[in-house]
Amino acid sequence: MPLEKATALVIRNTDWSETSRISTLWTRELGKVRCLAKGGRRLKSNFESALDLLTACSIVLLRKTSGSLDLLTEAQVLERFTQLRNDLSALYAAYYVAELLGDWTEDYDPHPALFDEALATLRTLGQPGVACGPRLARFELVLLRELGYAPALAQCASCERPVAGSSPPGHGLAFSAAGGGVICSACQGQHGDRRPLTHEAWQALQTLNEAGDGWKSIEDPAVRATVRQVLNDYVTYSMGRRPRLLPYLGS
Amino acid sequence: MPTAILPMDAAPVGAIARLMHELGKLPGIGPKSAERLTHYLLASDVEQVHALADALHAIKDKVHPCRQCFNLTEGDLCKLCADPRRDASTLCVVEQPRDLASIERAGSFRGLYHVLGGRLAPLENVGPENLTIDALLRRVHQGGVKEVIMATNPTLEGDGTALYLSNLLADSGVKITRLARGVPSGSVLEFANNQMLADALEGRRAF
């Protein structure tokens, strides 16, 4: 049974016994792992307070090959996102990150880029002057891309013509979760679940989909609200169920 | 003390198997421990076993949440809420009755309590409607409360619950505080973990 070292984010904890717990960790190197942390509920253990929810930590675990839970042998805090404890909307947004990572990814399916984006999101949420909605939307689009569900934004999801080529560019558009992205005006009749998409909201989705800090420039409340609705629809459709945290999120 | 040793050659059947099965459902009790306890009880005096059975019946038949604070009690009010010497102007909010018992053992708090019955955990479908938050708000808004101490666990979910409550009570005019955190009294800094030291430095106060 090999010992593995990894950088992890704690996304769920379940009490196992009076002193032990089962922790679900999203690691950069191994993807999602579920580990038994013996003594993990004790104040004095090898894990100290590293197994609190949404704590980034370095871990050592013993991989089990028989299908039983891996055994966590060490965990040390790397980063704690303390600002989440002072901002309820940021805390709920962070819970949503944990829910998406925990419920929408497979065990041992690593996505280093998604791990880095998750940590970057948690670092930013709750910081002074940062709006949770656009930051979370940026994370969702990275997650969707990493998992192979990226919505079509530059071209019509139905006819595949570039929507920037429409006249005027980006106008008369809609978004269909079932259709897989933006729908041009000519194809909208085929998509009963379509939601009208303003030119500004379409541009915002394009900006959010690009690397960098473009999400900070999305300030219009109406655009943020549309982006939130579109992503709520799309994540719910792609995931196959409505995420538990969606009702708690603002735009 | 057990007075007889039972033969162990036969597999347990009937009442014995049932007791072992029920004991095996308790936390920390595996099949071996369940078997050992079962045989201990079989070998014990009948009065001792009946006393245990009566005690088990009583905790389910007589114990229920206090009407006011939701601590466990056998009466309408728990002994703390019924005690006129307690300071009713200070409320200490805890997650579970076990947390209340821990604070009471410390012997330094003379106010009243409010037991939430858990903490907000949206990831586990535990929302405000699953806790005694409405009852807490009613108690505070009835008047007489000057300070509410948030004594939820110092975890992300515990702090999130305290934050949610403090937002709800922000306009109530009561003072809202939370437990200090940091280095335990009587310990040494060398063995404190990083988080304890960080908390202690952040929460430092003037002499």
CSV table of C-alpha atoms in Angstrom, one decimal:
chain,number,residue,atom,x,y,z
A,1,MET,CA,0.0,0.0,0.0
A,2,PRO,CA,1.8,3.1,-1.2
A,3,LEU,CA,2.0,6.4,0.7
A,4,GLU,CA,0.9,9.4,-1.3
A,5,LYS,CA,1.5,13.1,-0.7
A,6,ALA,CA,-0.9,15.6,-2.1
A,7,THR,CA,-2.3,19.2,-1.7
A,8,ALA,CA,-5.9,19.0,-0.8
A,9,LEU,CA,-9.0,21.0,-0.1
A,10,VAL,CA,-11.4,19.7,2.5
A,11,ILE,CA,-14.9,19.6,0.9
A,12,ARG,CA,-16.9,17.3,3.3
A,13,ASN,CA,-16.6,15.8,6.7
A,14,THR,CA,-18.7,13.0,8.2
A,15,ASP,CA,-18.3,11.7,11.7
A,16,TRP,CA,-17.3,8.1,11.8
A,17,SER,CA,-16.9,7.4,15.5
A,18,GLU,CA,-16.4,9.2,18.7
A,19,THR,CA,-12.9,10.2,17.6
A,20,SER,CA,-12.6,9.5,13.9
A,21,ARG,CA,-14.1,11.1,10.8
A,22,ILE,CA,-14.4,10.4,7.1
A,23,SER,CA,-13.1,13.4,5.1
A,24,THR,CA,-13.7,14.0,1.4
A,25,LEU,CA,-10.7,15.8,0.0
A,26,TRP,CA,-10.3,17.3,-3.4
A,27,THR,CA,-6.6,17.0,-4.2
A,28,ARG,CA,-4.5,18.6,-7.0
A,29,GLU,CA,-2.6,15.4,-7.6
A,30,LEU,CA,-5.2,12.7,-7.2
A,31,GLY,CA,-8.6,14.3,-7.7
A,32,LYS,CA,-11.3,13.5,-5.2
A,33,VAL,CA,-10.4,11.0,-2.4
A,34,ARG,CA,-12.3,9.8,0.6
A,35,CYS,CA,-10.2,9.1,3.6
A,36,LEU,CA,-10.6,7.8,7.1
A,37,ALA,CA,-8.9,10.1,9.5
A,38,LYS,CA,-8.5,8.1,12.7
A,39,GLY,CA,-8.5,10.5,15.7
A,40,GLY,CA,-9.5,13.3,13.3
A,41,ARG,CA,-12.2,14.6,15.8
A,42,ARG,CA,-9.7,14.9,18.6
A,43,LEU,CA,-8.3,18.3,19.5
A,44,LYS,CA,-4.8,16.8,19.6
A,45,SER,CA,-4.2,14.6,16.6
A,46,ASN,CA,-1.9,14.4,13.6
A,47,PHE,CA,-4.4,16.6,11.8
A,48,GLU,CA,-4.8,19.5,14.2
A,49,SER,CA,-7.4,21.7,12.7
A,50,ALA,CA,-6.4,20.9,9.1
A,51,LEU,CA,-9.6,18.9,8.4
A,52,ASP,CA,-12.0,21.8,8.9
A,53,LEU,CA,-14.3,22.4,5.9
A,54,LEU,CA,-12.7,24.4,3.1
A,55,THR,CA,-9.2,24.3,4.5
A,56,ALA,CA,-6.3,23.8,2.1
A,57,CYS,CA,-3.8,21.4,3.5
A,58,SER,CA,-0.9,19.1,2.6
A,59,ILE,CA,-1.8,15.5,3.3
A,60,VAL,CA,-0.2,12.1,3.4
A,61,LEU,CA,-2.5,9.1,2.8
A,62,LEU,CA,-2.3,5.4,2.5
A,63,ARG,CA,-4.0,4.2,-0.6
A,64,LYS,CA,-6.1,1.1,-0.1
A,65,THR,CA,-6.4,-1.3,-3.1
A,66,SER,CA,-9.3,-3.4,-1.7
A,67,GLY,CA,-12.0,-0.8,-2.3
A,68,SER,CA,-12.0,0.3,1.3
A,69,LEU,CA,-11.4,3.9,2.4
A,70,ASP,CA,-7.9,5.4,2.1
A,71,LEU,CA,-6.3,6.1,5.4
A,72,LEU,CA,-5.2,9.6,6.1
A,73,THR,CA,-2.0,9.7,8.2
A,74,GLU,CA,-1.1,13.4,8.2
A,75,ALA,CA,-2.6,16.7,7.4
A,76,GLN,CA,-1.2,20.1,7.9
A,77,VAL,CA,-2.8,23.5,7.2
A,78,LEU,CA,-1.6,25.3,4.2
A,79,GLU,CA,-4.2,28.0,3.9
A,80,ARG,CA,-7.3,29.0,5.7
A,81,PHE,CA,-9.8,31.3,4.1
A,82,THR,CA,-10.7,33.3,7.2
A,83,GLN,CA,-12.5,36.1,5.4
A,84,LEU,CA,-15.3,33.6,4.6
A,85,ARG,CA,-16.2,33.6,8.3
A,86,ASN,CA,-17.2,37.2,8.1
A,87,ASP,CA,-19.3,37.3,5.0
A,88,LEU,CA,-22.3,35.1,4.6
A,89,SER,CA,-22.8,35.5,0.9
A,90,ALA,CA,-19.1,34.6,0.4
A,91,LEU,CA,-19.5,31.6,2.7
A,92,TYR,CA,-22.5,30.3,0.7
A,93,ALA,CA,-20.6,30.8,-2.5
A,94,ALA,CA,-17.7,28.8,-1.1
A,95,TYR,CA,-20.0,26.0,0.0
A,96,TYR,CA,-21.3,26.0,-3.6
A,97,VAL,CA,-17.7,25.5,-4.8
A,98,ALA,CA,-17.4,22.5,-2.4
A,99,GLU,CA,-20.7,21.1,-3.6
A,100,LEU,CA,-19.8,21.3,-7.2
A,101,LEU,CA,-16.4,19.7,-6.7
A,102,GLY,CA,-17.8,17.0,-4.4
A,103,ASP,CA,-20.9,16.0,-6.3
A,104,TRP,CA,-19.8,16.5,-9.9
A,105,THR,CA,-16.4,14.9,-10.1
A,106,GLU,CA,-15.3,11.3,-9.9
A,107,ASP,CA,-12.9,9.8,-7.4
A,108,TYR,CA,-9.3,9.8,-8.6
A,109,ASP,CA,-9.9,12.1,-11.6
A,110,PRO,CA,-7.4,14.9,-11.1
A,111,HIS,CA,-7.9,18.3,-12.7
A,112,PRO,CA,-5.0,20.5,-11.5
A,113,ALA,CA,-6.3,23.6,-13.3
A,114,LEU,CA,-9.7,23.2,-11.6
A,115,PHE,CA,-8.0,22.8,-8.2
A,116,ASP,CA,-6.0,26.0,-8.8
A,117,GLU,CA,-9.1,27.8,-9.9
A,118,ALA,CA,-11.0,26.6,-6.8
A,119,LEU,CA,-8.3,27.9,-4.5
A,120,ALA,CA,-8.1,31.2,-6.4
A,121,THR,CA,-11.9,31.5,-6.0
A,122,LEU,CA,-11.8,30.8,-2.3
A,123,ARG,CA,-9.0,33.4,-1.8
A,124,THR,CA,-11.0,36.1,-3.6
A,125,LEU,CA,-14.5,35.5,-2.2
A,126,GLY,CA,-15.2,37.7,0.8
A,127,GLN,CA,-12.4,40.1,0.0
A,128,PRO,CA,-13.3,43.8,0.3
A,129,GLY,CA,-14.9,45.1,-2.9
A,130,VAL,CA,-15.2,41.7,-4.6
A,131,ALA,CA,-18.6,40.7,-5.9
A,132,CYS,CA,-19.3,37.0,-5.3
A,133,GLY,CA,-21.5,36.5,-8.4
A,134,PRO,CA,-18.9,37.2,-11.2
A,135,ARG,CA,-16.1,35.4,-9.3
A,136,LEU,CA,-18.3,32.3,-8.9
A,137,ALA,CA,-19.5,32.4,-12.5
A,138,ARG,CA,-15.8,32.4,-13.6
A,139,PHE,CA,-15.2,29.3,-11.4
A,140,GLU,CA,-18.3,27.6,-12.9
A,141,LEU,CA,-17.2,28.1,-16.4
A,142,VAL,CA,-13.7,26.7,-15.6
A,143,LEU,CA,-15.4,23.7,-14.0
A,144,LEU,CA,-17.7,23.2,-16.9
A,145,ARG,CA,-14.7,23.3,-19.4
A,146,GLU,CA,-12.6,20.9,-17.3
A,147,LEU,CA,-15.5,18.4,-17.0
A,148,GLY,CA,-16.3,18.6,-20.7
A,149,TYR,CA,-19.5,20.6,-20.5
A,150,ALA,CA,-18.3,24.0,-21.7
A,151,PRO,CA,-21.3,25.8,-23.2
A,152,ALA,CA,-21.1,27.1,-26.8
A,153,LEU,CA,-20.7,30.9,-26.5
A,154,ALA,CA,-18.9,32.1,-29.6
A,155,GLN,CA,-21.1,30.1,-32.0
A,156,CYS,CA,-24.7,29.0,-32.1
A,157,ALA,CA,-25.0,25.7,-30.2
A,158,SER,CA,-27.5,24.6,-32.8
A,159,CYS,CA,-26.3,25.6,-36.3
A,160,GLU,CA,-22.7,26.3,-35.2
A,161,ARG,CA,-22.5,29.7,-37.0
A,162,PRO,CA,-20.4,32.3,-35.2
A,163,VAL,CA,-22.8,34.6,-33.3
A,164,ALA,CA,-20.4,37.5,-33.6
A,165,GLY,CA,-21.2,37.4,-37.3
A,166,SER,CA,-24.9,38.1,-36.7
A,167,SER,CA,-26.2,41.6,-37.5
A,168,PRO,CA,-25.8,43.4,-35.3
A,169,PRO,CA,-23.2,41.1,-33.6
A,170,GLY,CA,-24.5,39.3,-30.5
A,171,HIS,CA,-28.0,40.7,-30.8
A,172,GLY,CA,-31.2,38.7,-30.8
A,173,LEU,CA,-29.6,35.8,-28.9
A,174,ALA,CA,-30.9,33.3,-26.4
A,175,PHE,CA,-29.4,30.7,-24.2
A,176,SER,CA,-30.6,27.1,-24.0
A,177,ALA,CA,-29.3,24.8,-21.3
A,178,ALA,CA,-30.6,21.7,-23.2
A,179,GLY,CA,-29.3,23.1,-26.5
A,180,GLY,CA,-25.8,23.5,-25.0
A,181,GLY,CA,-25.2,27.2,-25.1
A,182,VAL,CA,-26.0,30.4,-27.0
A,183,ILE,CA,-28.7,30.1,-29.7
A,184,CYS,CA,-28.9,32.4,-32.7
A,185,SER,CA,-32.2,34.1,-33.6
A,186,ALA,CA,-32.7,31.7,-36.6
A,187,CYS,CA,-32.5,28.6,-34.4
A,188,GLN,CA,-34.5,29.7,-31.4
A,189,GLY,CA,-37.7,28.0,-32.4
A,190,GLN,CA,-36.2,24.6,-31.8
A,191,HIS,CA,-35.4,25.3,-28.2
A,192,GLY,CA,-38.3,25.6,-25.8
A,193,ASP,CA,-36.1,26.2,-22.7
A,194,ARG,CA,-34.4,29.2,-24.3
A,195,ARG,CA,-33.8,32.3,-22.1
A,196,PRO,CA,-33.3,35.7,-23.8
A,197,LEU,CA,-29.7,36.8,-23.6
A,198,THR,CA,-28.9,40.5,-23.9
A,199,HIS,CA,-25.8,41.6,-25.9
A,200,GLU,CA,-24.2,42.7,-22.6
A,201,ALA,CA,-24.9,39.4,-20.9
A,202,TRP,CA,-23.5,37.5,-23.9
A,203,GLN,CA,-20.3,39.7,-23.7
A,204,ALA,CA,-20.1,39.1,-20.0
A,205,LEU,CA,-20.2,35.3,-20.5
A,206,GLN,CA,-17.4,35.6,-23.1
A,207,THR,CA,-15.4,37.7,-20.7
A,208,LEU,CA,-15.9,35.2,-17.8
A,209,ASN,CA,-14.8,32.4,-20.1
A,210,GLU,CA,-11.5,34.0,-20.7
A,211,ALA,CA,-8.5,33.6,-18.4
A,212,GLY,CA,-7.5,36.6,-16.3
A,213,ASP,CA,-9.3,39.1,-14.1
A,214,GLY,CA,-12.0,40.1,-16.7
A,215,TRP,CA,-14.7,39.0,-14.3
A,216,LYS,CA,-13.9,42.0,-12.1
A,217,SER,CA,-15.2,44.3,-14.9
A,218,ILE,CA,-18.8,42.9,-14.8
A,219,GLU,CA,-20.5,45.4,-12.6
A,220,ASP,CA,-24.0,45.9,-14.1
A,221,PRO,CA,-26.5,44.2,-11.7
A,222,ALA,CA,-28.9,43.3,-14.6
A,223,VAL,CA,-26.1,41.6,-16.5
A,224,ARG,CA,-25.0,39.8,-13.3
A,225,ALA,CA,-28.5,38.6,-12.7
A,226,THR,CA,-28.9,37.3,-16.3
A,227,VAL,CA,-25.5,35.5,-16.1
A,228,ARG,CA,-26.6,33.9,-12.8
A,229,GLN,CA,-29.9,32.7,-14.2
A,230,VAL,CA,-28.2,31.3,-17.3
A,231,LEU,CA,-25.5,29.4,-15.3
A,232,ASN,CA,-28.2,28.2,-12.8
A,233,ASP,CA,-30.1,26.7,-15.7
A,234,TYR,CA,-27.0,25.2,-17.4
A,235,VAL,CA,-25.4,23.7,-14.3
A,236,THR,CA,-28.7,22.2,-13.2
A,237,TYR,CA,-29.3,20.7,-16.6
A,238,SER,CA,-25.8,19.4,-17.0
A,239,MET,CA,-25.5,18.1,-13.5
A,240,GLY,CA,-28.9,16.4,-13.7
A,241,ARG,CA,-30.2,18.0,-10.5
A,242,ARG,CA,-30.5,21.4,-8.9
A,243,PRO,CA,-27.5,22.1,-6.6
A,244,ARG,CA,-28.5,22.4,-3.0
A,245,LEU,CA,-26.7,25.8,-2.6
A,246,LEU,CA,-28.3,27.5,-5.6
A,247,PRO,CA,-31.1,29.1,-3.5
A,248,TYR,CA,-28.5,30.7,-1.3
A,249,LEU,CA,-26.5,32.4,-4.1
A,250,GLY,CA,-26.8,36.0,-5.1
A,251,SER,CA,-25.8,37.5,-8.4
B,1,MET,CA,-20.0,-8.3,39.3
B,2,PRO,CA,-20.7,-11.4,37.1
B,3,THR,CA,-21.1,-14.5,39.1
B,4,ALA,CA,-21.2,-17.2,36.4
B,5,ILE,CA,-19.5,-18.0,33.1
B,6,LEU,CA,-21.8,-19.0,30.3
B,7,PRO,CA,-20.9,-21.7,27.8
B,8,MET,CA,-19.6,-20.1,24.6
B,9,ASP,CA,-19.8,-23.1,22.3
B,10,ALA,CA,-23.2,-22.4,20.8
B,11,ALA,CA,-24.1,-19.6,18.5
B,12,PRO,CA,-26.4,-17.0,20.2
B,13,VAL,CA,-30.1,-17.4,19.3
B,14,GLY,CA,-33.3,-15.7,20.3
B,15,ALA,CA,-33.0,-13.1,23.1
B,16,ILE,CA,-29.3,-13.3,23.2
B,17,ALA,CA,-28.9,-12.7,19.5
B,18,ARG,CA,-31.3,-9.8,19.7
B,19,LEU,CA,-29.5,-8.1,22.6
B,20,MET,CA,-26.1,-8.5,20.8
B,21,HIS,CA,-27.6,-7.1,17.6
B,22,GLU,CA,-29.1,-4.1,19.5
B,23,LEU,CA,-25.8,-3.4,21.5
B,24,GLY,CA,-23.9,-3.7,18.2
B,25,LYS,CA,-25.7,-0.7,16.9
B,26,LEU,CA,-24.2,1.6,19.5
B,27,PRO,CA,-21.3,3.8,18.6
B,28,GLY,CA,-17.9,2.3,19.3
B,29,ILE,CA,-19.4,-1.2,19.9
B,30,GLY,CA,-18.4,-3.9,17.5
B,31,PRO,CA,-19.6,-7.5,17.4
B,32,LYS,CA,-17.0,-8.7,19.9
B,33,SER,CA,-17.8,-6.0,22.4
B,34,ALA,CA,-21.5,-6.6,21.9
B,35,GLU,CA,-21.0,-10.3,22.7
B,36,ARG,CA,-18.9,-9.5,25.7
B,37,LEU,CA,-21.5,-7.0,27.1
B,38,THR,CA,-24.3,-9.4,26.4
B,39,HIS,CA,-22.6,-12.2,28.4
B,40,TYR,CA,-21.7,-9.7,31.2
B,41,LEU,CA,-25.4,-8.8,31.5
B,42,LEU,CA,-26.5,-12.4,31.4
B,43,ALA,CA,-24.2,-13.1,34.3
B,44,SER,CA,-25.2,-10.0,36.3
B,45,ASP,CA,-27.8,-9.7,39.1
B,46,VAL,CA,-31.3,-9.4,37.8
B,47,GLU,CA,-31.8,-6.1,39.8
B,48,GLN,CA,-28.8,-4.6,38.0
B,49,VAL,CA,-30.2,-5.6,34.6
B,50,HIS,CA,-33.6,-4.3,35.4
B,51,ALA,CA,-32.2,-1.0,36.6
B,52,LEU,CA,-30.4,-0.6,33.3
B,53,ALA,CA,-33.5,-1.5,31.3
B,54,ASP,CA,-35.5,1.1,33.4
B,55,ALA,CA,-32.9,3.7,32.8
B,56,LEU,CA,-33.1,3.1,29.0
B,57,HIS,CA,-36.9,3.3,29.1
B,58,ALA,CA,-36.8,6.5,31.1
B,59,ILE,CA,-34.5,8.4,28.8
B,60,LYS,CA,-36.9,7.9,25.9
B,61,ASP,CA,-40.1,8.2,27.8
B,62,LYS,CA,-39.4,11.1,30.1
B,63,VAL,CA,-36.6,13.2,28.6
B,64,HIS,CA,-37.6,15.9,26.1
B,65,PRO,CA,-36.3,19.4,25.1
B,66,CYS,CA,-36.9,22.3,27.6
B,67,ARG,CA,-39.7,24.5,26.5
B,68,GLN,CA,-37.5,27.6,26.7
B,69,CYS,CA,-33.9,26.7,25.9
B,70,PHE,CA,-34.2,23.2,24.3
B,71,ASN,CA,-31.7,21.7,26.7
B,72,LEU,CA,-32.7,18.1,27.7
B,73,THR,CA,-35.0,17.9,30.7
B,74,GLU,CA,-37.7,15.8,32.3
B,75,GLY,CA,-39.9,18.7,33.2
B,76,ASP,CA,-41.4,21.6,31.3
B,77,LEU,CA,-38.4,23.8,32.0
B,78,CYS,CA,-34.9,22.5,32.6
B,79,LYS,CA,-33.3,23.1,35.9
B,80,LEU,CA,-31.2,26.0,34.5
B,81,CYS,CA,-34.2,27.9,33.1
B,82,ALA,CA,-36.1,27.3,36.3
B,83,ASP,CA,-33.3,28.6,38.5
B,84,PRO,CA,-34.2,32.2,39.5
B,85,ARG,CA,-30.5,32.8,40.5
B,86,ARG,CA,-29.4,32.6,36.8
B,87,ASP,CA,-28.8,35.8,35.0
B,88,ALA,CA,-31.6,36.0,32.4
B,89,SER,CA,-30.1,39.0,30.6
B,90,THR,CA,-27.2,36.9,29.1
B,91,LEU,CA,-27.9,34.1,26.7
B,92,CYS,CA,-25.3,31.6,25.6
B,93,VAL,CA,-26.1,30.0,22.2
B,94,VAL,CA,-24.7,26.5,21.8
B,95,GLU,CA,-25.1,23.8,19.1
B,96,GLN,CA,-25.9,20.7,21.3
B,97,PRO,CA,-26.9,19.9,24.9
B,98,ARG,CA,-23.4,18.3,25.3
B,99,ASP,CA,-21.8,21.7,24.6
B,100,LEU,CA,-24.0,23.2,27.3
B,101,ALA,CA,-22.9,20.5,29.7
B,102,SER,CA,-19.3,21.3,28.9
B,103,ILE,CA,-19.7,25.1,29.6
B,104,GLU,CA,-21.7,24.3,32.8
B,105,ARG,CA,-18.8,22.0,34.0
B,106,ALA,CA,-16.5,25.0,33.7
B,107,GLY,CA,-18.6,26.7,36.3
B,108,SER,CA,-17.9,30.3,35.2
B,109,PHE,CA,-21.1,31.2,33.3
B,110,ARG,CA,-24.2,32.3,35.3
B,111,GLY,CA,-26.5,33.2,32.5
B,112,LEU,CA,-29.0,31.1,30.5
B,113,TYR,CA,-28.6,29.0,27.4
B,114,HIS,CA,-30.2,28.4,24.0
B,115,VAL,CA,-29.5,25.1,22.3
B,116,LEU,CA,-29.8,25.3,18.5
B,117,GLY,CA,-29.9,21.6,17.9
B,118,GLY,CA,-27.1,21.6,15.4
B,119,ARG,CA,-25.4,24.1,13.0
B,120,LEU,CA,-26.2,25.4,9.6
B,121,ALA,CA,-24.8,23.0,7.1
B,122,PRO,CA,-26.3,23.7,3.6
B,123,LEU,CA,-24.1,21.0,2.1
B,124,GLU,CA,-25.9,18.5,4.4
B,125,ASN,CA,-29.4,20.0,3.8
B,126,VAL,CA,-29.4,21.5,7.3
B,127,GLY,CA,-31.0,25.0,7.1
B,128,PRO,CA,-32.4,27.5,9.5
B,129,GLU,CA,-35.7,25.7,9.6
B,130,ASN,CA,-34.0,22.6,11.1
B,131,LEU,CA,-32.7,24.5,14.1
B,132,THR,CA,-34.4,26.4,16.9
B,133,ILE,CA,-33.5,29.8,15.5
B,134,ASP,CA,-37.1,31.1,15.4
B,135,ALA,CA,-37.4,30.3,19.2
B,136,LEU,CA,-34.1,32.2,19.8
B,137,LEU,CA,-35.3,35.2,18.0
B,138,ARG,CA,-38.6,35.2,19.9
B,139,ARG,CA,-36.7,35.0,23.2
B,140,VAL,CA,-34.5,37.9,22.3
B,141,HIS,CA,-37.4,40.0,21.0
B,142,GLN,CA,-39.5,39.4,24.1
B,143,GLY,CA,-37.0,41.6,25.9
B,144,GLY,CA,-34.8,41.3,29.0
B,145,VAL,CA,-31.9,39.9,27.1
B,146,LYS,CA,-28.9,42.3,27.0
B,147,GLU,CA,-26.2,40.0,25.6
B,148,VAL,CA,-26.1,37.0,23.3
B,149,ILE,CA,-22.9,34.9,23.4
B,150,MET,CA,-22.2,32.8,20.3
B,151,ALA,CA,-20.7,29.6,21.6
B,152,THR,CA,-21.0,27.6,18.4
B,153,ASN,CA,-18.0,25.3,17.6
B,154,PRO,CA,-15.0,27.2,16.1
B,155,THR,CA,-15.4,25.4,12.8
B,156,LEU,CA,-16.3,27.0,9.4
B,157,GLU,CA,-19.9,25.8,9.8
B,158,GLY,CA,-20.1,26.8,13.5
B,159,ASP,CA,-18.7,30.3,12.7
B,160,GLY,CA,-21.1,30.5,9.7
B,161,THR,CA,-24.0,29.7,12.0
B,162,ALA,CA,-22.9,32.4,14.5
B,163,LEU,CA,-22.5,34.9,11.6
B,164,TYR,CA,-26.0,34.1,10.3
B,165,LEU,CA,-27.5,34.6,13.8
B,166,SER,CA,-25.6,37.8,14.4
B,167,ASN,CA,-27.0,39.2,11.1
B,168,LEU,CA,-30.5,38.3,12.2
B,169,LEU,CA,-30.0,39.9,15.6
B,170,ALA,CA,-28.1,43.0,14.4
B,171,ASP,CA,-31.1,45.2,14.7
B,172,SER,CA,-32.3,43.8,18.0
B,173,GLY,CA,-30.2,46.2,20.1
B,174,VAL,CA,-28.6,43.4,22.1
B,175,LYS,CA,-24.8,43.0,22.5
B,176,ILE,CA,-23.6,40.1,20.4
B,177,THR,CA,-20.3,38.5,21.4
B,178,ARG,CA,-18.5,35.2,20.7
B,179,LEU,CA,-16.2,33.0,22.6
B,180,ALA,CA,-12.5,33.9,22.6
B,181,ARG,CA,-10.1,31.4,21.0
B,182,GLY,CA,-6.4,30.8,21.1
B,183,VAL,CA,-3.9,29.2,23.4
B,184,PRO,CA,-5.4,27.0,26.2
B,185,SER,CA,-4.6,28.1,29.8
B,186,GLY,CA,-2.0,25.9,31.4
B,187,SER,CA,-0.4,24.9,28.1
B,188,VAL,CA,2.9,26.0,26.6
B,189,LEU,CA,3.4,27.9,23.4
B,190,GLU,CA,5.9,25.4,22.1
B,191,PHE,CA,3.1,22.8,21.7
B,192,ALA,CA,0.3,25.1,20.4
B,193,ASN,CA,-0.5,24.6,16.8
B,194,ASN,CA,-0.3,27.4,14.2
B,195,GLN,CA,-4.0,28.1,14.2
B,196,MET,CA,-4.1,28.4,18.0
B,197,LEU,CA,-1.2,30.9,18.0
B,198,ALA,CA,-2.8,32.9,15.1
B,199,ASP,CA,-6.1,33.1,16.9
B,200,ALA,CA,-4.4,34.1,20.1
B,201,LEU,CA,-2.5,36.9,18.4
B,202,GLU,CA,-5.5,38.1,16.6
B,203,GLY,CA,-7.6,38.1,19.8
B,204,ARG,CA,-5.0,39.6,22.1
B,205,ARG,CA,-6.2,42.2,24.6
B,206,ALA,CA,-4.7,45.0,26.7
B,207,PHE,CA,-3.6,44.3,30.3
